[in-house]
Tab-separated table of C-alpha atoms in Angstrom:
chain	number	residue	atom	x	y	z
A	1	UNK	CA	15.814	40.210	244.879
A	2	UNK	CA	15.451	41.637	241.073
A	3	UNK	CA	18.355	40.031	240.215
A	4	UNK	CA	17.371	36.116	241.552
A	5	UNK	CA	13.822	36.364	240.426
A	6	UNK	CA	15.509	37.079	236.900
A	7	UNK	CA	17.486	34.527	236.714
A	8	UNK	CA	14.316	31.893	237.939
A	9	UNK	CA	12.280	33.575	235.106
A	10	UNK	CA	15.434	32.757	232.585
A	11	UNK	CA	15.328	29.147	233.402
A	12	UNK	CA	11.896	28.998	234.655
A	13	UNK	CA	10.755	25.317	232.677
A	14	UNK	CA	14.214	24.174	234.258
A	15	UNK	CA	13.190	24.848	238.028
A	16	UNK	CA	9.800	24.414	237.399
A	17	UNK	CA	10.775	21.066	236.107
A	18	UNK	CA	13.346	19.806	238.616
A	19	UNK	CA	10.740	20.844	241.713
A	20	UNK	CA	8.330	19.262	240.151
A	21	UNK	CA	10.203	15.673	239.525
A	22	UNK	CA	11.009	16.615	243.493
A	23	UNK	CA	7.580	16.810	244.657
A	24	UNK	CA	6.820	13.204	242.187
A	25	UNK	CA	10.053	11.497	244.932
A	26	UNK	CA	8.245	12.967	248.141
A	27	UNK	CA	4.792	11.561	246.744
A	28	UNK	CA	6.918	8.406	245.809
A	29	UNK	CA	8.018	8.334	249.036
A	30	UNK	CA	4.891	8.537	250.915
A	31	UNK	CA	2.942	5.987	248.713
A	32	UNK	CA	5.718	3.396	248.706
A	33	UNK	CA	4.716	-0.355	250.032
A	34	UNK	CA	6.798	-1.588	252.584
A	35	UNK	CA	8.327	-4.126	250.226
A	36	UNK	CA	9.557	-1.247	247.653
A	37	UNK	CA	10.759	0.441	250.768
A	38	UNK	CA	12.841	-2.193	252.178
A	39	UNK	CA	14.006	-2.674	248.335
A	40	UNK	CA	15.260	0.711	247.560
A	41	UNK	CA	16.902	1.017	251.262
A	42	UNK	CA	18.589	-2.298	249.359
A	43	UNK	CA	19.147	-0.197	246.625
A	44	UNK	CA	20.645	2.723	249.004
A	45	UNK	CA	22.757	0.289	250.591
A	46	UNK	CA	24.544	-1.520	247.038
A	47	UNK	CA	25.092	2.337	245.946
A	48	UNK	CA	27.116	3.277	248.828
A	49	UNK	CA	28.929	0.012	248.803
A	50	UNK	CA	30.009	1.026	245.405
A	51	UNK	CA	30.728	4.646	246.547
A	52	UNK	CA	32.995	3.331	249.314
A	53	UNK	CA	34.805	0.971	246.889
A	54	UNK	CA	35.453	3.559	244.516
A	55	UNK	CA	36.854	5.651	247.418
A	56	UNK	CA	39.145	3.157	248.595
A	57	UNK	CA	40.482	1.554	245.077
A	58	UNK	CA	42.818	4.095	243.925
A	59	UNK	CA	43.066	2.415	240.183
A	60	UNK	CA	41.807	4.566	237.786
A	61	UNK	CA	40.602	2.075	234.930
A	62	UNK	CA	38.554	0.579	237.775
A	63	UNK	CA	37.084	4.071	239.465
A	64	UNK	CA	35.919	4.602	235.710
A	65	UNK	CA	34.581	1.464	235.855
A	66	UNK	CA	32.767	1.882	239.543
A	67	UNK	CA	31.500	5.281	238.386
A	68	UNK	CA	29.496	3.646	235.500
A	69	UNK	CA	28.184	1.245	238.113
A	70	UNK	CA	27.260	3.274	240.298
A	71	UNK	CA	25.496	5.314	237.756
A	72	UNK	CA	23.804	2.360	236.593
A	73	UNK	CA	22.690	1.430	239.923
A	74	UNK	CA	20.943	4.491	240.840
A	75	UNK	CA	19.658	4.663	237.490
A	76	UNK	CA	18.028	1.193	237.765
A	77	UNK	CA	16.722	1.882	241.091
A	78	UNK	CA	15.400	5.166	239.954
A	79	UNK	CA	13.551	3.668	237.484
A	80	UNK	CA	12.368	1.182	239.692
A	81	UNK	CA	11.051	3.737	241.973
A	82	UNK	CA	8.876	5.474	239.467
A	83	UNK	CA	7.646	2.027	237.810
A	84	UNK	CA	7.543	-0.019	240.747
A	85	UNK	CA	5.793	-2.964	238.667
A	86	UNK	CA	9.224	-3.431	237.336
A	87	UNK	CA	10.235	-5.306	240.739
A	88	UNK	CA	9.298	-8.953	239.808
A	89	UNK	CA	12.258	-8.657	236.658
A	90	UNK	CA	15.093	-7.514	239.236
A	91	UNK	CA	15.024	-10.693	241.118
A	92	UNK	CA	18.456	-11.944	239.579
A	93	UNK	CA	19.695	-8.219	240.067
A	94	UNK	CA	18.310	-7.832	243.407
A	95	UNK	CA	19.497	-11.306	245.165
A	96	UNK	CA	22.573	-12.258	243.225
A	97	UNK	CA	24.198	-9.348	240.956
A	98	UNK	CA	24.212	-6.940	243.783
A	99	UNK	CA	25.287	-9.315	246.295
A	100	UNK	CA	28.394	-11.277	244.043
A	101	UNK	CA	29.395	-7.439	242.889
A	102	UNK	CA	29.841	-6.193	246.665
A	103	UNK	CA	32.019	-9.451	247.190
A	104	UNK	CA	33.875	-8.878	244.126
A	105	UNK	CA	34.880	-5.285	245.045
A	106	UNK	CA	35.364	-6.903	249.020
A	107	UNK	CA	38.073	-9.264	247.296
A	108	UNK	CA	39.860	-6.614	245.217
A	109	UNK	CA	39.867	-4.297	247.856
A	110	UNK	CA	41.556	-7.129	250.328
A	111	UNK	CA	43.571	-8.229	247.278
A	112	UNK	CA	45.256	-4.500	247.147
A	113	UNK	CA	45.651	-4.352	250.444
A	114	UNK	CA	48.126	-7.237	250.232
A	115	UNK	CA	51.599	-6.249	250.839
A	116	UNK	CA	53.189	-8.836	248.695
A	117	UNK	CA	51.828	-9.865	245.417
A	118	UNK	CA	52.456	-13.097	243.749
A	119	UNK	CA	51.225	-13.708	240.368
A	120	UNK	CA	48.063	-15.423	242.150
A	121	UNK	CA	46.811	-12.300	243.258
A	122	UNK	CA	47.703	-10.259	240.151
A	123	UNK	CA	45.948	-12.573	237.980
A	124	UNK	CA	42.638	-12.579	240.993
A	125	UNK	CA	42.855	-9.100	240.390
A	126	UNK	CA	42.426	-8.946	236.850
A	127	UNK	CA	39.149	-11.790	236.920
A	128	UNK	CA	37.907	-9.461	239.319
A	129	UNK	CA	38.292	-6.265	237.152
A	130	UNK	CA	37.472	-8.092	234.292
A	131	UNK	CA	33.924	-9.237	235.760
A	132	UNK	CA	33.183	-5.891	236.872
A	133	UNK	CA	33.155	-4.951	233.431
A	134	UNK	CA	30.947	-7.962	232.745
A	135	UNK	CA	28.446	-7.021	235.467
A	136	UNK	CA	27.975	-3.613	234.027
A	137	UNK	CA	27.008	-4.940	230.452
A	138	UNK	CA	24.522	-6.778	232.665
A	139	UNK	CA	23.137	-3.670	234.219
A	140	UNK	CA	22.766	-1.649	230.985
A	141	UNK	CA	20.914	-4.958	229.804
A	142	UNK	CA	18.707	-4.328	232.596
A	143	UNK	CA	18.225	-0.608	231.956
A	144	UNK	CA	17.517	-1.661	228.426
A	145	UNK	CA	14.466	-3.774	229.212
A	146	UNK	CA	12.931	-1.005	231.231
A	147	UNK	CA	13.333	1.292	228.375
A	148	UNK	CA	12.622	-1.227	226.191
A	149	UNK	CA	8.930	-1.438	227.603
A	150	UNK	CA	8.848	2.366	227.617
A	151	UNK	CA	9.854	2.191	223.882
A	152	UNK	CA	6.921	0.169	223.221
A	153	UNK	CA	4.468	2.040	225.286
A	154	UNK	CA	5.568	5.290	223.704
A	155	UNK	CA	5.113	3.475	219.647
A	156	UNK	CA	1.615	2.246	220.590
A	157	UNK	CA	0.473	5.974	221.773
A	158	UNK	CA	2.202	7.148	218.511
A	159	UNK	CA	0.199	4.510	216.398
A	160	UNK	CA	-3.311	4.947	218.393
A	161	UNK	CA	-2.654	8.837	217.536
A	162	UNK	CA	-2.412	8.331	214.370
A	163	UNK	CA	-5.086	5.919	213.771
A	164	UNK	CA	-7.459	8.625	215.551
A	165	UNK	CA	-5.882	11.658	213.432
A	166	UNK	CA	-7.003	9.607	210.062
A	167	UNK	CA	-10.251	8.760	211.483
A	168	UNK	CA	-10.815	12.235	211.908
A	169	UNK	CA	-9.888	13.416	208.115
């Protein structure tokens, strides 16, 4: 109709945009090695362990804490998808922070579902919450170093741009 094809032509960069970054996933997709493939089915996995979690704690300090993860998570595999050379940092991520974290939330999850509490359990509920909070300073240290590569990429375009804009004077 009138009507829809004015509101594409509004935000036209916007769609054009978002099916754009969808037809980069498909392509993503279909070129990935079976390695990255098993990794972000890994990835897939960790993210809807976290998902479940959140459903199932109903603490809100730690669903704000799960909803960071979780955000972290995809972001990290995201990124991982689109620079797939990235892969040889995540080992630590991939083998042990992912694996500890879904035993951490498995052990709070069986700690709630105690029906008595002793101060045992109170207190392994706190280490737990408070090394949740640990692991997700670990995964924005993580996103960091994949930006932080980026950042550097980006300055040494920036300086070779320049150096060829005063060559050209």
């Amino acid at each position: 109709s009138n009507q829809a094809f004015e509101k594409y032509q509004a935000k036209k960069n916007t769609y054009d945009r978002y099916f754009k970054q969808m037809l980069d996933e498909r392509r993503r997709m279909l070129e990935r090695t079976d390695e990255m493939a098993k990794v972000m089915k890994k990835g897939e996995y960790y993210i809807e362990k976290i998902r479940e979690s959140k459903n199932i704690i109903k603490d809100k300090s730690i669903s704000r804490v799960l909803d960071k993860m979780e955000g972290l998570v995809q972001t990290i595999f995201y990124e991982l998808d689109v620079y797939p050379q990235q892969l040889e940092k995540l080992g630590l991520f991939l083998n042990y922070y992912l694996p500890t974290t879904e035993k951490l939330l498995e052990a709070h999850i069986d700690v709630d579902a105690k029906q008595i509490k002793g101060k045992s359990l109170v207190k392994t509920k706190k280490e737990i919450e408070r090394a949740l909070g640990s692991i997700n300073e670990n995964f924005e240290r993580t996103l960091d170093k994949f930006y932080q590569e980026k950042e550097i990429d980006i300055a040494a375009e920036i300086s070779a741009l320049e150096t060829m804009m005063k060559q050209e004077q």
